[in-house]
Amino acid sequence: MQYQYKPYNAQCPVCTHTANKLLYTVNARQSANHFIQTMGAKEISLDTLAQKIDSLWGKNTASVISCSNCDFVFADPFVAGDAEFYNLLPHSTTANDTNWKWEFEKSFQCISQLAASDANLQLLEIGASTGGFAKRIAKLIKKENIICLEHSAFGVNAIKQAGITAHSWDVRDLNQKGEYANKFNMVCLFQVLEHMDDLDTIFKTFNWVLKPNGRVFIGVPNADKIKFNELNNALLDMPPNHIGRYSDKTFKFLAGKWGFNITETAIEPYTPLDVMKTVMYYQSLQRRQLPPVANTLWYRVNEYIRIKYLRLQAALWHKNWAKRCGCNLQKQPNETL
């Protein structure tokens, strides 16, 4: 794929800038086929999923836009998948607590330092899945001081079975619950923010539920890695599943807008081999969505050159192309929204 970089008039959900750049456009059937092929959801009707995506977008296409001001990359329309959309897709029916992710460990280490000086920390996790992080963090924070939000009934039950409070609420609903005002010392969301729309209400909610000096621990996919994947014919970062890509500059805009200080940003350590493994796997998934190509001599030569070029890029830029990155925000003491 090549990005189009055409002028595009759409308001950025982060900074409201409108004179932005079009990267590419997909239609509802392309989006549906992407999820069917990459998520092993072949029992799902392509027409059914495409109709659902069409209804979310309110039209047949969505565009992926790069903000020229804050570097946020966003889907237009900026609409997240809803419960009906995700229920059409396969999801986990087993709790895998051994999948301890890089951003879990980074946050765990920071929280352990905070817990050493405060035995009564309160934590909210958004999009907690089956509770892998919450169950481990319960070694540092009392279980009764942890609340998890998770849409899937299976995830909520798995967390409750561990003795931790869990609800299927939308985090934005907490704005209507007075008992959660200034309740938490920290909010955690890992590989969740990129799925969410209505960012103003999301960050307003963070301010509502956090105590002064409270923290937000965020883990998101690495926007530079996504760009590398897409420009090398690997998987697209497909809406309406992923609708936002966050960079350091984007987080600086969000922090300034909503009264937070950035205490740390980090990128998961990655090797050239890690880069090659992920991009080639994603290329294979992308090829499933396309008509087969004849295995000619020219095709094989082209593939050989392409792989050599990928190896060179991976060797030069692997430190920037990790799969995940993270941001640690701290609420300013006088922020009481």
XYZ file of C-alpha atoms in Angstrom:
337
model
C 0.000 0.000 0.000
C 0.945 3.615 -0.572
C -0.609 6.405 1.472
C -2.428 9.003 -0.611
C -1.599 12.067 1.545
C -4.373 14.028 -0.157
C -5.833 17.116 1.555
C -8.844 16.096 3.625
C -11.218 18.266 5.644
C -12.168 16.441 8.857
C -11.979 17.647 12.435
C -9.327 15.904 14.511
C -10.930 14.367 17.648
C -7.882 15.398 19.712
C -6.989 18.962 18.671
C -9.955 19.946 16.380
C -7.608 20.813 13.475
C -9.434 20.352 10.154
C -6.888 20.699 7.305
C -5.589 17.137 7.427
C -4.332 14.358 5.122
C -6.126 11.291 3.742
C -4.093 8.085 4.052
C -6.573 5.601 2.563
C -10.234 4.628 2.351
C -11.892 1.247 2.883
C -15.447 0.096 2.283
C -17.628 -1.959 4.613
C -17.072 -5.254 2.764
C -13.296 -4.802 2.831
C -13.468 -4.120 6.539
C -15.730 -7.122 7.172
C -13.524 -9.428 5.121
C -10.496 -8.243 7.091
C -12.043 -9.381 10.387
C -13.352 -12.651 8.966
C -9.968 -13.621 7.525
C -7.734 -12.427 10.378
C -9.844 -13.494 13.345
C -10.830 -16.947 12.133
C -14.459 -15.887 11.909
C -15.347 -17.721 8.706
C -18.671 -18.917 10.113
C -19.837 -15.288 10.115
C -21.685 -14.058 7.039
C -19.709 -11.440 5.126
C -22.952 -9.670 4.242
C -24.127 -9.592 7.879
C -20.871 -8.127 9.187
C -20.608 -5.650 6.302
C -24.160 -4.445 6.953
C -23.339 -3.911 10.614
C -20.213 -1.904 9.766
C -22.180 0.107 7.207
C -24.732 0.967 9.909
C -21.996 2.081 12.318
C -20.416 4.369 9.751
C -23.729 5.628 8.408
C -22.324 5.078 4.923
C -20.407 2.463 2.952
C -16.855 3.783 3.455
C -14.507 5.057 6.132
C -11.288 7.007 5.638
C -8.104 6.928 7.702
C -6.828 10.451 8.311
C -3.567 11.876 9.641
C -3.829 15.106 11.628
C -1.336 17.683 10.369
C -1.250 19.374 13.769
C -1.054 16.736 16.554
C -0.105 13.606 14.534
C -3.231 11.736 15.627
C -4.318 9.202 13.012
C -8.055 8.619 13.155
C -10.933 7.029 11.313
C -13.532 9.245 9.686
C -16.249 8.698 10.772
C -14.689 8.487 14.234
C -17.085 5.801 15.451
C -16.119 2.828 17.612
C -17.456 -0.676 17.260
C -20.391 -1.328 19.587
C -21.412 -4.423 21.550
C -23.356 -5.842 18.594
C -20.302 -5.502 16.325
C -17.976 -7.255 18.775
C -20.512 -9.972 19.501
C -20.411 -10.858 15.804
C -16.670 -11.536 16.143
C -15.067 -14.456 17.996
C -13.789 -13.661 21.476
C -11.991 -15.497 24.230
C -13.808 -18.166 26.224
C -10.801 -19.005 28.427
C -8.913 -16.952 30.986
C -5.230 -16.689 30.019
C -3.559 -15.115 33.026
C -0.094 -16.215 31.852
C -0.103 -13.625 29.030
C 1.773 -10.989 31.048
C 2.286 -8.135 28.600
C 5.083 -5.589 28.476
C 2.810 -2.698 29.483
C 1.538 -4.764 32.430
C 5.054 -5.101 33.792
C 5.904 -1.401 33.246
C 2.784 -0.336 35.136
C 3.225 -2.989 37.826
C 6.698 -1.701 38.651
C 5.489 1.885 38.949
C 2.460 0.936 41.039
C 4.636 -1.164 43.347
C 6.617 1.976 44.185
C 3.424 3.917 44.896
C 1.997 1.085 46.998
C 5.097 1.055 49.201
C 4.072 4.440 50.606
C 0.273 4.080 50.479
C -1.450 0.920 51.689
C -4.903 2.126 50.628
C -4.504 2.754 46.900
C -7.659 2.583 44.755
C -7.406 1.324 41.149
C -9.800 1.268 38.189
C -9.000 -0.883 35.140
C -10.903 -0.279 31.899
C -11.200 -3.132 29.406
C -9.863 -5.656 31.897
C -10.504 -8.757 29.730
C -10.358 -11.783 32.066
C -8.455 -9.923 34.781
C -4.869 -10.983 34.091
C -3.472 -7.626 35.216
C -5.945 -7.025 38.049
C -5.300 -10.438 39.615
C -1.545 -9.791 39.736
C -1.909 -6.200 40.932
C -4.002 -7.554 43.826
C -0.655 -8.550 45.349
C 0.013 -4.828 45.796
C -3.481 -3.375 46.253
C -6.324 -4.771 48.327
C -8.868 -6.605 46.176
C -11.681 -4.542 47.639
C -9.902 -1.419 46.323
C -9.843 -2.645 42.692
C -12.704 -2.183 40.233
C -12.634 -3.572 36.695
C -14.807 -2.612 33.739
C -15.183 -5.184 30.965
C -17.893 -5.533 28.302
C -17.793 -9.329 27.913
C -19.867 -11.385 30.345
C -17.178 -14.081 30.358
C -14.527 -11.566 31.417
C -16.687 -10.061 34.161
C -17.383 -13.515 35.611
C -13.701 -14.519 35.478
C -12.732 -11.378 37.406
C -15.497 -11.823 39.974
C -14.376 -15.411 40.581
C -11.016 -13.994 41.651
C -12.762 -11.895 44.325
C -12.409 -8.584 42.448
C -15.332 -6.261 41.685
C -16.204 -6.140 37.983
C -18.953 -4.445 35.972
C -19.941 -4.310 32.318
C -20.455 -0.532 32.444
C -19.144 1.931 29.901
C -16.479 4.002 31.695
C -18.250 7.187 30.587
C -21.212 6.188 32.770
C -19.087 6.915 35.858
C -19.654 10.632 35.220
C -23.217 10.028 36.417
C -22.195 8.188 39.586
C -21.292 10.602 42.361
C -19.708 7.915 44.519
C -16.856 7.645 41.995
C -15.846 11.307 42.109
C -12.169 11.599 43.135
C -12.195 7.938 44.158
C -9.199 6.390 42.406
C -5.453 6.878 42.662
C -4.962 5.331 39.237
C -6.776 4.312 36.079
C -5.324 1.630 33.795
C -6.290 0.837 30.207
C -4.133 -1.444 28.094
C -4.761 -1.840 24.342
C -8.141 -0.176 24.865
C -7.889 3.541 24.017
C -7.395 2.855 20.293
C -10.892 1.279 20.261
C -12.631 4.277 21.850
C -14.470 7.286 20.403
C -15.747 10.408 22.209
C -12.311 11.163 23.658
C -13.421 14.381 25.337
C -15.857 12.458 27.538
C -13.241 9.743 28.174
C -10.694 12.227 29.513
C -13.354 14.197 31.364
C -14.221 10.921 33.105
C -10.571 10.349 34.030
C -10.554 13.728 35.735
C -13.855 12.967 37.451
C -12.809 9.652 38.997
C -9.167 10.458 39.821
C -7.884 11.983 43.034
C -5.500 14.960 42.728
C -2.128 13.697 41.460
C -3.842 10.496 40.300
C -2.263 8.495 37.470
C -3.459 7.114 34.130
C -1.484 4.157 32.767
C -2.111 3.727 29.028
C -0.866 1.049 26.655
C -1.559 1.400 22.926
C -0.276 -0.085 19.667
C 2.815 1.680 18.334
C 1.719 4.064 15.543
C 5.143 3.865 13.848
C 4.895 0.064 13.706
C 1.405 0.263 12.219
C 2.660 2.645 9.526
C 5.552 0.278 8.743
C 3.129 -2.651 8.479
C 0.703 -0.844 6.195
C 3.372 0.536 3.856
C 4.820 -2.971 3.524
C 1.559 -4.660 2.514
C 0.851 -6.098 5.949
C -2.435 -5.790 7.851
C -4.320 -2.515 7.868
C -5.227 -0.968 11.208
C -8.853 -1.479 10.373
C -11.840 0.537 11.577
C -14.252 0.225 13.280
C -12.093 -1.951 15.570
C -9.105 0.399 15.821
C -10.083 4.019 15.222
C -7.145 5.984 16.678
C -3.333 5.870 16.644
C -1.439 7.715 19.360
C 2.041 9.241 19.253
C 4.080 11.182 21.809
C 2.860 14.414 20.211
C -0.759 13.270 20.419
C -0.422 12.447 24.112
C 1.125 15.887 24.739
C -1.938 17.527 23.201
C -4.304 15.371 25.260
C -2.356 15.962 28.473
C -2.334 19.735 27.990
C -6.003 19.844 27.053
C -7.196 17.860 30.065
C -4.853 18.958 32.845
C -2.358 16.104 32.994
C 1.412 15.968 33.101
C 3.248 13.237 31.190
C 5.571 11.462 33.617
C 6.858 8.847 31.161
C 6.449 7.484 27.648
C 8.111 4.241 26.593
C 8.356 1.780 23.701
C 8.486 -1.979 24.161
C 12.010 -3.342 23.488
C 12.130 -5.064 20.097
C 14.776 -6.844 18.042
C 15.112 -6.930 14.231
C 13.874 -10.535 14.355
C 10.759 -9.442 16.273
C 10.018 -6.869 13.574
C 10.471 -9.404 10.780
C 8.325 -12.062 12.462
C 5.404 -9.732 13.057
C 5.414 -7.985 9.681
C 5.721 -11.234 7.704
C 2.937 -12.843 9.721
C 0.717 -9.814 9.135
C 1.605 -9.884 5.432
C 0.391 -13.478 5.255
C -2.906 -12.477 6.897
C -3.285 -9.581 4.483
C -2.682 -11.860 1.472
C -5.561 -14.083 2.596
C -7.879 -11.202 1.753
C -6.587 -10.857 -1.815
C -6.840 -13.038 -4.947
C -3.964 -15.566 -5.268
C -0.870 -14.481 -7.217
C 0.812 -16.721 -9.801
C 4.120 -18.096 -8.489
C 6.199 -16.862 -11.445
C 9.944 -16.286 -11.563
C 9.351 -12.541 -11.464
C 7.180 -12.954 -8.368
C 9.877 -14.975 -6.585
C 12.610 -12.457 -7.465
C 10.416 -9.612 -6.284
C 9.694 -11.425 -3.006
C 13.426 -12.038 -2.452
C 14.231 -8.336 -2.940
C 11.318 -7.307 -0.747
C 12.417 -9.515 2.153
C 16.003 -8.255 1.904
C 14.711 -4.691 2.044
C 12.527 -5.496 5.058
C 15.528 -7.001 6.854
C 17.530 -3.828 6.242
C 14.729 -1.627 7.578
C 14.266 -3.887 10.607
C 17.986 -3.719 11.411
C 18.024 0.073 11.177
C 14.729 0.969 12.867
C 13.714 -1.928 15.138
C 13.937 0.197 18.302
C 11.148 2.404 16.941
C 8.968 -0.382 15.582
C 7.973 -2.344 18.659
C 4.412 -3.614 18.780
C 3.385 -1.614 21.853
C 4.076 1.714 23.519
C 2.891 3.254 26.761
C 2.190 6.597 28.410
C 1.946 7.465 32.111
C -0.144 10.577 32.833
C -0.487 12.337 36.183
C -3.457 14.540 37.016
C -2.497 18.076 38.006
C -3.389 18.863 41.646
C -5.790 21.671 40.772
C -7.681 19.777 38.054
C -11.195 19.025 39.331
C -13.312 18.564 36.192
